[in-house]
Amino acid sequence: MAEMKTDASTLSAEAGNFDRIGGELQGVIKGVEHTGSELASHWTGQAGSAAQSALQRFQEAGNAQIKALTDIHEKISQAGVQYQRANEEQASNLQSTAGNMGF
């Protein structure tokens, strides 16, 4: 497995990117829902039912994507916090060790 190098600010920025993408996707879904609701009264018969069914599948898939993006955002954010804590603990331990050695 390749070595990964990062820092807390990079993780925070990337988590923000996933959050932004999720927000943009929500906007697209709302736009499609709005268009679909405007056209719903014109949809009749089998074609209308098929269009409404397709719109429902689109909404479900979009909501699943938003949930996945939210989960990724949360996990990256948590990783950033944990990374920062570990970094601070290591720095503190190093300072303590150096102090004990008279440096």
PDB file of N, CA and C in Angstrom, residues 25-71:
ATOM      1  N   LEU A  25     -25.300  18.918  -5.548  1.00  0.00           N
ATOM      2  CA  LEU A  25     -26.182  17.841  -5.995  1.00  0.00           C
ATOM      3  C   LEU A  25     -27.599  18.054  -5.474  1.00  0.00           C
ATOM      4  N   GLN A  26     -27.733  18.516  -4.242  1.00  0.00           N
ATOM      5  CA  GLN A  26     -29.066  18.815  -3.710  1.00  0.00           C
ATOM      6  C   GLN A  26     -29.752  19.879  -4.557  1.00  0.00           C
ATOM      7  N   GLY A  27     -29.001  20.868  -4.995  1.00  0.00           N
ATOM      8  CA  GLY A  27     -29.565  21.907  -5.856  1.00  0.00           C
ATOM      9  C   GLY A  27     -30.044  21.352  -7.181  1.00  0.00           C
ATOM     10  N   VAL A  28     -29.260  20.451  -7.767  1.00  0.00           N
ATOM     11  CA  VAL A  28     -29.652  19.831  -9.039  1.00  0.00           C
ATOM     12  C   VAL A  28     -30.919  19.003  -8.845  1.00  0.00           C
ATOM     13  N   ILE A  29     -30.963  18.231  -7.768  1.00  0.00           N
ATOM     14  CA  ILE A  29     -32.143  17.399  -7.504  1.00  0.00           C
ATOM     15  C   ILE A  29     -33.383  18.272  -7.332  1.00  0.00           C
ATOM     16  N   LYS A  30     -33.252  19.368  -6.600  1.00  0.00           N
ATOM     17  CA  LYS A  30     -34.396  20.267  -6.416  1.00  0.00           C
ATOM     18  C   LYS A  30     -34.843  20.857  -7.748  1.00  0.00           C
ATOM     19  N   GLY A  31     -33.896  21.174  -8.621  1.00  0.00           N
ATOM     20  CA  GLY A  31     -34.250  21.693  -9.940  1.00  0.00           C
ATOM     21  C   GLY A  31     -35.019  20.671 -10.760  1.00  0.00           C
ATOM     22  N   VAL A  32     -34.567  19.419 -10.710  1.00  0.00           N
ATOM     23  CA  VAL A  32     -35.264  18.351 -11.440  1.00  0.00           C
ATOM     24  C   VAL A  32     -36.649  18.132 -10.837  1.00  0.00           C
ATOM     25  N   GLU A  33     -36.738  18.142  -9.506  1.00  0.00           N
ATOM     26  CA  GLU A  33     -38.041  17.977  -8.855  1.00  0.00           C
ATOM     27  C   GLU A  33     -38.996  19.102  -9.252  1.00  0.00           C
ATOM     28  N   HIS A  34     -38.491  20.318  -9.304  1.00  0.00           N
ATOM     29  CA  HIS A  34     -39.319  21.460  -9.692  1.00  0.00           C
ATOM     30  C   HIS A  34     -39.833  21.291 -11.123  1.00  0.00           C
ATOM     31  N   THR A  35     -38.930  20.933 -12.023  1.00  0.00           N
ATOM     32  CA  THR A  35     -39.330  20.718 -13.418  1.00  0.00           C
ATOM     33  C   THR A  35     -40.343  19.585 -13.513  1.00  0.00           C
ATOM     34  N   GLY A  36     -40.084  18.503 -12.782  1.00  0.00           N
ATOM     35  CA  GLY A  36     -41.002  17.369 -12.786  1.00  0.00           C
ATOM     36  C   GLY A  36     -42.374  17.732 -12.266  1.00  0.00           C
ATOM     37  N   SER A  37     -42.421  18.534 -11.208  1.00  0.00           N
ATOM     38  CA  SER A  37     -43.728  18.913 -10.658  1.00  0.00           C
ATOM     39  C   SER A  37     -44.484  19.839 -11.607  1.00  0.00           C
ATOM     40  N   GLU A  38     -43.757  20.679 -12.345  1.00  0.00           N
ATOM     41  CA  GLU A  38     -44.418  21.542 -13.331  1.00  0.00           C
ATOM     42  C   GLU A  38     -44.990  20.729 -14.490  1.00  0.00           C
ATOM     43  N   LEU A  39     -44.310  19.656 -14.848  1.00  0.00           N
ATOM     44  CA  LEU A  39     -44.755  18.840 -15.978  1.00  0.00           C
ATOM     45  C   LEU A  39     -45.754  17.751 -15.584  1.00  0.00           C
ATOM     46  N   ALA A  40     -45.883  17.471 -14.297  1.00  0.00           N
ATOM     47  CA  ALA A  40     -46.705  16.345 -13.838  1.00  0.00           C
ATOM     48  C   ALA A  40     -48.143  16.411 -14.338  1.00  0.00           C
ATOM     49  N   SER A  41     -48.712  17.586 -14.402  1.00  0.00           N
ATOM     50  CA  SER A  41     -50.109  17.688 -14.844  1.00  0.00           C
ATOM     51  C   SER A  41     -50.256  17.370 -16.334  1.00  0.00           C
ATOM     52  N   HIS A  42     -49.172  17.421 -17.080  1.00  0.00           N
ATOM     53  CA  HIS A  42     -49.211  17.132 -18.515  1.00  0.00           C
ATOM     54  C   HIS A  42     -48.899  15.671 -18.828  1.00  0.00           C
ATOM     55  N   TRP A  43     -48.413  14.939 -17.843  1.00  0.00           N
ATOM     56  CA  TRP A  43     -48.067  13.548 -18.051  1.00  0.00           C
ATOM     57  C   TRP A  43     -49.320  12.698 -17.893  1.00  0.00           C
ATOM     58  N   THR A  44     -49.636  11.935 -18.923  1.00  0.00           N
ATOM     59  CA  THR A  44     -50.817  11.074 -18.860  1.00  0.00           C
ATOM     60  C   THR A  44     -50.475   9.701 -19.403  1.00  0.00           C
ATOM     61  N   GLY A  45     -51.276   8.744 -19.039  1.00  0.00           N
ATOM     62  CA  GLY A  45     -51.135   7.394 -19.571  1.00  0.00           C
ATOM     63  C   GLY A  45     -49.839   6.724 -19.143  1.00  0.00           C
ATOM     64  N   GLN A  46     -49.445   5.729 -19.957  1.00  0.00           N
ATOM     65  CA  GLN A  46     -48.248   4.954 -19.641  1.00  0.00           C
ATOM     66  C   GLN A  46     -46.986   5.810 -19.684  1.00  0.00           C
ATOM     67  N   ALA A  47     -46.928   6.728 -20.628  1.00  0.00           N
ATOM     68  CA  ALA A  47     -45.756   7.601 -20.723  1.00  0.00           C
ATOM     69  C   ALA A  47     -45.641   8.467 -19.469  1.00  0.00           C
ATOM     70  N   GLY A  48     -46.760   8.962 -18.980  1.00  0.00           N
ATOM     71  CA  GLY A  48     -46.757   9.762 -17.760  1.00  0.00           C
ATOM     72  C   GLY A  48     -46.320   8.957 -16.556  1.00  0.00           C
ATOM     73  N   SER A  49     -46.836   7.734 -16.469  1.00  0.00           N
ATOM     74  CA  SER A  49     -46.444   6.856 -15.360  1.00  0.00           C
ATOM     75  C   SER A  49     -44.958   6.526 -15.424  1.00  0.00           C
ATOM     76  N   ALA A  50     -44.462   6.268 -16.625  1.00  0.00           N
ATOM     77  CA  ALA A  50     -43.042   5.957 -16.800  1.00  0.00           C
ATOM     78  C   ALA A  50     -42.174   7.159 -16.424  1.00  0.00           C
ATOM     79  N   ALA A  51     -42.606   8.349 -16.813  1.00  0.00           N
ATOM     80  CA  ALA A  51     -41.844   9.558 -16.487  1.00  0.00           C
ATOM     81  C   ALA A  51     -41.823   9.789 -14.978  1.00  0.00           C
ATOM     82  N   GLN A  52     -42.962   9.615 -14.330  1.00  0.00           N
ATOM     83  CA  GLN A  52     -43.011   9.796 -12.879  1.00  0.00           C
ATOM     84  C   GLN A  52     -42.161   8.750 -12.164  1.00  0.00           C
ATOM     85  N   SER A  53     -42.181   7.533 -12.668  1.00  0.00           N
ATOM     86  CA  SER A  53     -41.365   6.470 -12.092  1.00  0.00           C
ATOM     87  C   SER A  53     -39.873   6.775 -12.260  1.00  0.00           C
ATOM     88  N   ALA A  54     -39.507   7.275 -13.430  1.00  0.00           N
ATOM     89  CA  ALA A  54     -38.107   7.636 -13.680  1.00  0.00           C
ATOM     90  C   ALA A  54     -37.675   8.773 -12.761  1.00  0.00           C
ATOM     91  N   LEU A  55     -38.546   9.739 -12.565  1.00  0.00           N
ATOM     92  CA  LEU A  55     -38.242  10.854 -11.669  1.00  0.00           C
ATOM     93  C   LEU A  55     -38.054  10.349 -10.241  1.00  0.00           C
ATOM     94  N   GLN A  56     -38.889   9.429  -9.817  1.00  0.00           N
ATOM     95  CA  GLN A  56     -38.764   8.855  -8.473  1.00  0.00           C
ATOM     96  C   GLN A  56     -37.429   8.122  -8.321  1.00  0.00           C
ATOM     97  N   ARG A  57     -37.040   7.339  -9.328  1.00  0.00           N
ATOM     98  CA  ARG A  57     -35.754   6.630  -9.274  1.00  0.00           C
ATOM     99  C   ARG A  57     -34.590   7.619  -9.229  1.00  0.00           C
ATOM    100  N   PHE A  58     -34.705   8.708  -9.987  1.00  0.00           N
ATOM    101  CA  PHE A  58     -33.677   9.747  -9.985  1.00  0.00           C
ATOM    102  C   PHE A  58     -33.532  10.344  -8.581  1.00  0.00           C
ATOM    103  N   GLN A  59     -34.665  10.650  -7.953  1.00  0.00           N
ATOM    104  CA  GLN A  59     -34.636  11.227  -6.607  1.00  0.00           C
ATOM    105  C   GLN A  59     -34.007  10.258  -5.607  1.00  0.00           C
ATOM    106  N   GLU A  60     -34.382   8.991  -5.690  1.00  0.00           N
ATOM    107  CA  GLU A  60     -33.835   7.993  -4.772  1.00  0.00           C
ATOM    108  C   GLU A  60     -32.329   7.841  -4.963  1.00  0.00           C
ATOM    109  N   ALA A  61     -31.894   7.778  -6.211  1.00  0.00           N
ATOM    110  CA  ALA A  61     -30.461   7.649  -6.493  1.00  0.00           C
ATOM    111  C   ALA A  61     -29.708   8.897  -6.039  1.00  0.00           C
ATOM    112  N   GLY A  62     -30.286  10.051  -6.287  1.00  0.00           N
ATOM    113  CA  GLY A  62     -29.659  11.299  -5.856  1.00  0.00           C
ATOM    114  C   GLY A  62     -29.537  11.384  -4.345  1.00  0.00           C
ATOM    115  N   ASN A  63     -30.590  10.995  -3.648  1.00  0.00           N
ATOM    116  CA  ASN A  63     -30.554  11.007  -2.187  1.00  0.00           C
ATOM    117  C   ASN A  63     -29.513  10.030  -1.648  1.00  0.00           C
ATOM    118  N   ALA A  64     -29.362   8.878  -2.308  1.00  0.00           N
ATOM    119  CA  ALA A  64     -28.331   7.920  -1.903  1.00  0.00           C
ATOM    120  C   ALA A  64     -26.938   8.524  -2.103  1.00  0.00           C
ATOM    121  N   GLN A  65     -26.748   9.247  -3.196  1.00  0.00           N
ATOM    122  CA  GLN A  65     -25.460   9.894  -3.450  1.00  0.00           C
ATOM    123  C   GLN A  65     -25.185  10.980  -2.412  1.00  0.00           C
ATOM    124  N   ILE A  66     -26.200  11.745  -2.069  1.00  0.00           N
ATOM    125  CA  ILE A  66     -26.029  12.793  -1.054  1.00  0.00           C
ATOM    126  C   ILE A  66     -25.643  12.167   0.282  1.00  0.00           C
ATOM    127  N   LYS A  67     -26.286  11.063   0.638  1.00  0.00           N
ATOM    128  CA  LYS A  67     -25.946  10.381   1.884  1.00  0.00           C
ATOM    129  C   LYS A  67     -24.507   9.895   1.844  1.00  0.00           C
ATOM    130  N   ALA A  68     -24.090   9.318   0.722  1.00  0.00           N
ATOM    131  CA  ALA A  68     -22.710   8.838   0.601  1.00  0.00           C
ATOM    132  C   ALA A  68     -21.720   9.997   0.725  1.00  0.00           C
ATOM    133  N   LEU A  69     -22.010  11.114   0.070  1.00  0.00           N
ATOM    134  CA  LEU A  69     -21.128  12.282   0.156  1.00  0.00           C
ATOM    135  C   LEU A  69     -21.080  12.831   1.582  1.00  0.00           C
ATOM    136  N   THR A  70     -22.218  12.833   2.258  1.00  0.00           N
ATOM    137  CA  THR A  70     -22.261  13.290   3.648  1.00  0.00           C
ATOM    138  C   THR A  70     -21.436  12.372   4.541  1.00  0.00           C
ATOM    139  N   ASP A  71     -21.569  11.061   4.332  1.00  0.00           N
ATOM    140  CA  ASP A  71     -20.786  10.097   5.109  1.00  0.00           C
ATOM    141  C   ASP A  71     -19.289  10.299   4.883  1.00  0.00           C
TER     142      ASP A  71
END
